[in-house]
Amino acid sequence: MKPEPEPDGLAVRLFDGEQMEVYSDIGDAIQVTPEQVQLVSMDTSTELVSGMLFGVDGVCKLWIENVFDEVDKYAPAIDPITYPDGRVAFEHDTIARRRAGAIARMKVLQ
């Protein structure tokens, strides 16, 4: 099932050990592998379960497959940039927030 992107955002569906699909707001899919997606940081106080990542203006809600078990090996997060209009951006990164409160940051490696 193709995830529906939110307006001006992107949707990423992750499959454990398989291809990932990254959708832009115009609906084009970009195929990436788990090795191309790097977890930058994660708050593991809340268990992450299967789901999808949806982003708008760099601020996302995360509900994701639990495919990143070795969190400690990833680099610490970079401080966000907050624009005057309230948008939050992360250079080459996405901040993702699960509804229950777990926070993860990922980037797609070129």
PDB file of N, CA and C in Angstrom, residues 18-55:
ATOM      1  N   GLU A  18      14.485  -4.957   3.664  1.00  0.00           N
ATOM      2  CA  GLU A  18      14.146  -4.933   2.253  1.00  0.00           C
ATOM      3  C   GLU A  18      14.212  -3.509   1.726  1.00  0.00           C
ATOM      4  N   GLN A  19      13.637  -3.299   0.565  1.00  0.00           N
ATOM      5  CA  GLN A  19      13.623  -1.974  -0.032  1.00  0.00           C
ATOM      6  C   GLN A  19      12.757  -1.021   0.787  1.00  0.00           C
ATOM      7  N   MET A  20      13.143   0.237   0.755  1.00  0.00           N
ATOM      8  CA  MET A  20      12.319   1.284   1.327  1.00  0.00           C
ATOM      9  C   MET A  20      11.809   2.141   0.182  1.00  0.00           C
ATOM     10  N   GLU A  21      10.668   2.739   0.375  1.00  0.00           N
ATOM     11  CA  GLU A  21      10.103   3.602  -0.650  1.00  0.00           C
ATOM     12  C   GLU A  21       9.946   4.999  -0.073  1.00  0.00           C
ATOM     13  N   VAL A  22      10.493   5.981  -0.768  1.00  0.00           N
ATOM     14  CA  VAL A  22      10.398   7.367  -0.345  1.00  0.00           C
ATOM     15  C   VAL A  22       9.518   8.099  -1.347  1.00  0.00           C
ATOM     16  N   TYR A  23       8.432   8.682  -0.870  1.00  0.00           N
ATOM     17  CA  TYR A  23       7.494   9.373  -1.751  1.00  0.00           C
ATOM     18  C   TYR A  23       7.573  10.871  -1.517  1.00  0.00           C
ATOM     19  N   SER A  24       7.650  11.620  -2.592  1.00  0.00           N
ATOM     20  CA  SER A  24       7.580  13.074  -2.462  1.00  0.00           C
ATOM     21  C   SER A  24       6.120  13.492  -2.496  1.00  0.00           C
ATOM     22  N   ASP A  25       5.892  14.799  -2.323  1.00  0.00           N
ATOM     23  CA  ASP A  25       4.516  15.273  -2.319  1.00  0.00           C
ATOM     24  C   ASP A  25       3.862  15.172  -3.689  1.00  0.00           C
ATOM     25  N   ILE A  26       4.662  14.937  -4.750  1.00  0.00           N
ATOM     26  CA  ILE A  26       4.061  14.733  -6.058  1.00  0.00           C
ATOM     27  C   ILE A  26       3.896  13.246  -6.366  1.00  0.00           C
ATOM     28  N   GLY A  27       4.220  12.406  -5.404  1.00  0.00           N
ATOM     29  CA  GLY A  27       3.911  11.000  -5.520  1.00  0.00           C
ATOM     30  C   GLY A  27       4.960  10.134  -6.174  1.00  0.00           C
ATOM     31  N   ASP A  28       6.117  10.685  -6.511  1.00  0.00           N
ATOM     32  CA  ASP A  28       7.166   9.866  -7.099  1.00  0.00           C
ATOM     33  C   ASP A  28       7.847   9.028  -6.023  1.00  0.00           C
ATOM     34  N   ALA A  29       8.092   7.764  -6.331  1.00  0.00           N
ATOM     35  CA  ALA A  29       8.740   6.881  -5.370  1.00  0.00           C
ATOM     36  C   ALA A  29      10.229   6.782  -5.668  1.00  0.00           C
ATOM     37  N   ILE A  30      11.039   6.863  -4.627  1.00  0.00           N
ATOM     38  CA  ILE A  30      12.480   6.675  -4.739  1.00  0.00           C
ATOM     39  C   ILE A  30      12.828   5.415  -3.956  1.00  0.00           C
ATOM     40  N   GLN A  31      13.402   4.438  -4.630  1.00  0.00           N
ATOM     41  CA  GLN A  31      13.732   3.183  -3.961  1.00  0.00           C
ATOM     42  C   GLN A  31      15.084   3.309  -3.265  1.00  0.00           C
ATOM     43  N   VAL A  32      15.123   3.022  -1.991  1.00  0.00           N
ATOM     44  CA  VAL A  32      16.382   3.009  -1.252  1.00  0.00           C
ATOM     45  C   VAL A  32      16.427   1.746  -0.412  1.00  0.00           C
ATOM     46  N   THR A  33      17.618   1.329  -0.043  1.00  0.00           N
ATOM     47  CA  THR A  33      17.789   0.164   0.815  1.00  0.00           C
ATOM     48  C   THR A  33      18.028   0.628   2.248  1.00  0.00           C
ATOM     49  N   PRO A  34      17.896  -0.267   3.225  1.00  0.00           N
ATOM     50  CA  PRO A  34      18.164   0.125   4.608  1.00  0.00           C
ATOM     51  C   PRO A  34      19.564   0.695   4.802  1.00  0.00           C
ATOM     52  N   GLU A  35      20.527   0.245   3.996  1.00  0.00           N
ATOM     53  CA  GLU A  35      21.891   0.736   4.126  1.00  0.00           C
ATOM     54  C   GLU A  35      21.997   2.198   3.702  1.00  0.00           C
ATOM     55  N   GLN A  36      21.039   2.684   2.932  1.00  0.00           N
ATOM     56  CA  GLN A  36      21.063   4.069   2.471  1.00  0.00           C
ATOM     57  C   GLN A  36      20.382   5.017   3.452  1.00  0.00           C
ATOM     58  N   VAL A  37      19.780   4.467   4.483  1.00  0.00           N
ATOM     59  CA  VAL A  37      19.114   5.301   5.477  1.00  0.00           C
ATOM     60  C   VAL A  37      19.874   5.177   6.783  1.00  0.00           C
ATOM     61  N   GLN A  38      20.338   6.297   7.287  1.00  0.00           N
ATOM     62  CA  GLN A  38      21.128   6.293   8.521  1.00  0.00           C
ATOM     63  C   GLN A  38      20.301   6.879   9.650  1.00  0.00           C
ATOM     64  N   LEU A  39      20.220   6.163  10.731  1.00  0.00           N
ATOM     65  CA  LEU A  39      19.577   6.684  11.926  1.00  0.00           C
ATOM     66  C   LEU A  39      20.577   7.580  12.629  1.00  0.00           C
ATOM     67  N   VAL A  40      20.233   8.838  12.817  1.00  0.00           N
ATOM     68  CA  VAL A  40      21.151   9.787  13.432  1.00  0.00           C
ATOM     69  C   VAL A  40      21.038   9.740  14.941  1.00  0.00           C
ATOM     70  N   SER A  41      19.845   9.700  15.441  1.00  0.00           N
ATOM     71  CA  SER A  41      19.667   9.578  16.885  1.00  0.00           C
ATOM     72  C   SER A  41      18.264   9.069  17.159  1.00  0.00           C
ATOM     73  N   MET A  42      18.077   8.477  18.325  1.00  0.00           N
ATOM     74  CA  MET A  42      16.749   7.991  18.672  1.00  0.00           C
ATOM     75  C   MET A  42      16.576   7.994  20.176  1.00  0.00           C
ATOM     76  N   ASP A  43      15.421   8.431  20.614  1.00  0.00           N
ATOM     77  CA  ASP A  43      15.025   8.337  22.008  1.00  0.00           C
ATOM     78  C   ASP A  43      14.303   7.009  22.155  1.00  0.00           C
ATOM     79  N   THR A  44      14.931   6.073  22.867  1.00  0.00           N
ATOM     80  CA  THR A  44      14.383   4.716  22.927  1.00  0.00           C
ATOM     81  C   THR A  44      13.444   4.506  24.105  1.00  0.00           C
ATOM     82  N   SER A  45      12.978   5.595  24.705  1.00  0.00           N
ATOM     83  CA  SER A  45      12.088   5.434  25.856  1.00  0.00           C
ATOM     84  C   SER A  45      10.732   4.866  25.456  1.00  0.00           C
ATOM     85  N   THR A  46      10.402   4.955  24.190  1.00  0.00           N
ATOM     86  CA  THR A  46       9.153   4.401  23.687  1.00  0.00           C
ATOM     87  C   THR A  46       9.469   3.387  22.606  1.00  0.00           C
ATOM     88  N   GLU A  47       8.898   2.207  22.699  1.00  0.00           N
ATOM     89  CA  GLU A  47       9.152   1.169  21.705  1.00  0.00           C
ATOM     90  C   GLU A  47       8.608   1.592  20.351  1.00  0.00           C
ATOM     91  N   LEU A  48       9.424   1.384  19.311  1.00  0.00           N
ATOM     92  CA  LEU A  48       8.978   1.706  17.956  1.00  0.00           C
ATOM     93  C   LEU A  48       8.415   0.454  17.318  1.00  0.00           C
ATOM     94  N   VAL A  49       7.304   0.611  16.648  1.00  0.00           N
ATOM     95  CA  VAL A  49       6.640  -0.531  16.024  1.00  0.00           C
ATOM     96  C   VAL A  49       6.395  -0.235  14.555  1.00  0.00           C
ATOM     97  N   SER A  50       5.811  -1.186  13.878  1.00  0.00           N
ATOM     98  CA  SER A  50       5.609  -1.062  12.430  1.00  0.00           C
ATOM     99  C   SER A  50       4.782   0.169  12.091  1.00  0.00           C
ATOM    100  N   GLY A  51       5.126   0.787  11.001  1.00  0.00           N
ATOM    101  CA  GLY A  51       4.354   1.929  10.573  1.00  0.00           C
ATOM    102  C   GLY A  51       5.028   2.695   9.459  1.00  0.00           C
ATOM    103  N   MET A  52       4.753   3.972   9.385  1.00  0.00           N
ATOM    104  CA  MET A  52       5.256   4.805   8.310  1.00  0.00           C
ATOM    105  C   MET A  52       5.744   6.127   8.871  1.00  0.00           C
ATOM    106  N   LEU A  53       6.563   6.779   8.075  1.00  0.00           N
ATOM    107  CA  LEU A  53       7.076   8.101   8.422  1.00  0.00           C
ATOM    108  C   LEU A  53       6.430   9.124   7.506  1.00  0.00           C
ATOM    109  N   PHE A  54       5.874  10.165   8.083  1.00  0.00           N
ATOM    110  CA  PHE A  54       5.277  11.232   7.294  1.00  0.00           C
ATOM    111  C   PHE A  54       5.896  12.550   7.709  1.00  0.00           C
ATOM    112  N   GLY A  55       6.246  13.386   6.757  1.00  0.00           N
ATOM    113  CA  GLY A  55       6.918  14.630   7.092  1.00  0.00           C
ATOM    114  C   GLY A  55       6.282  15.839   6.457  1.00  0.00           C
TER     115      GLY A  55
END
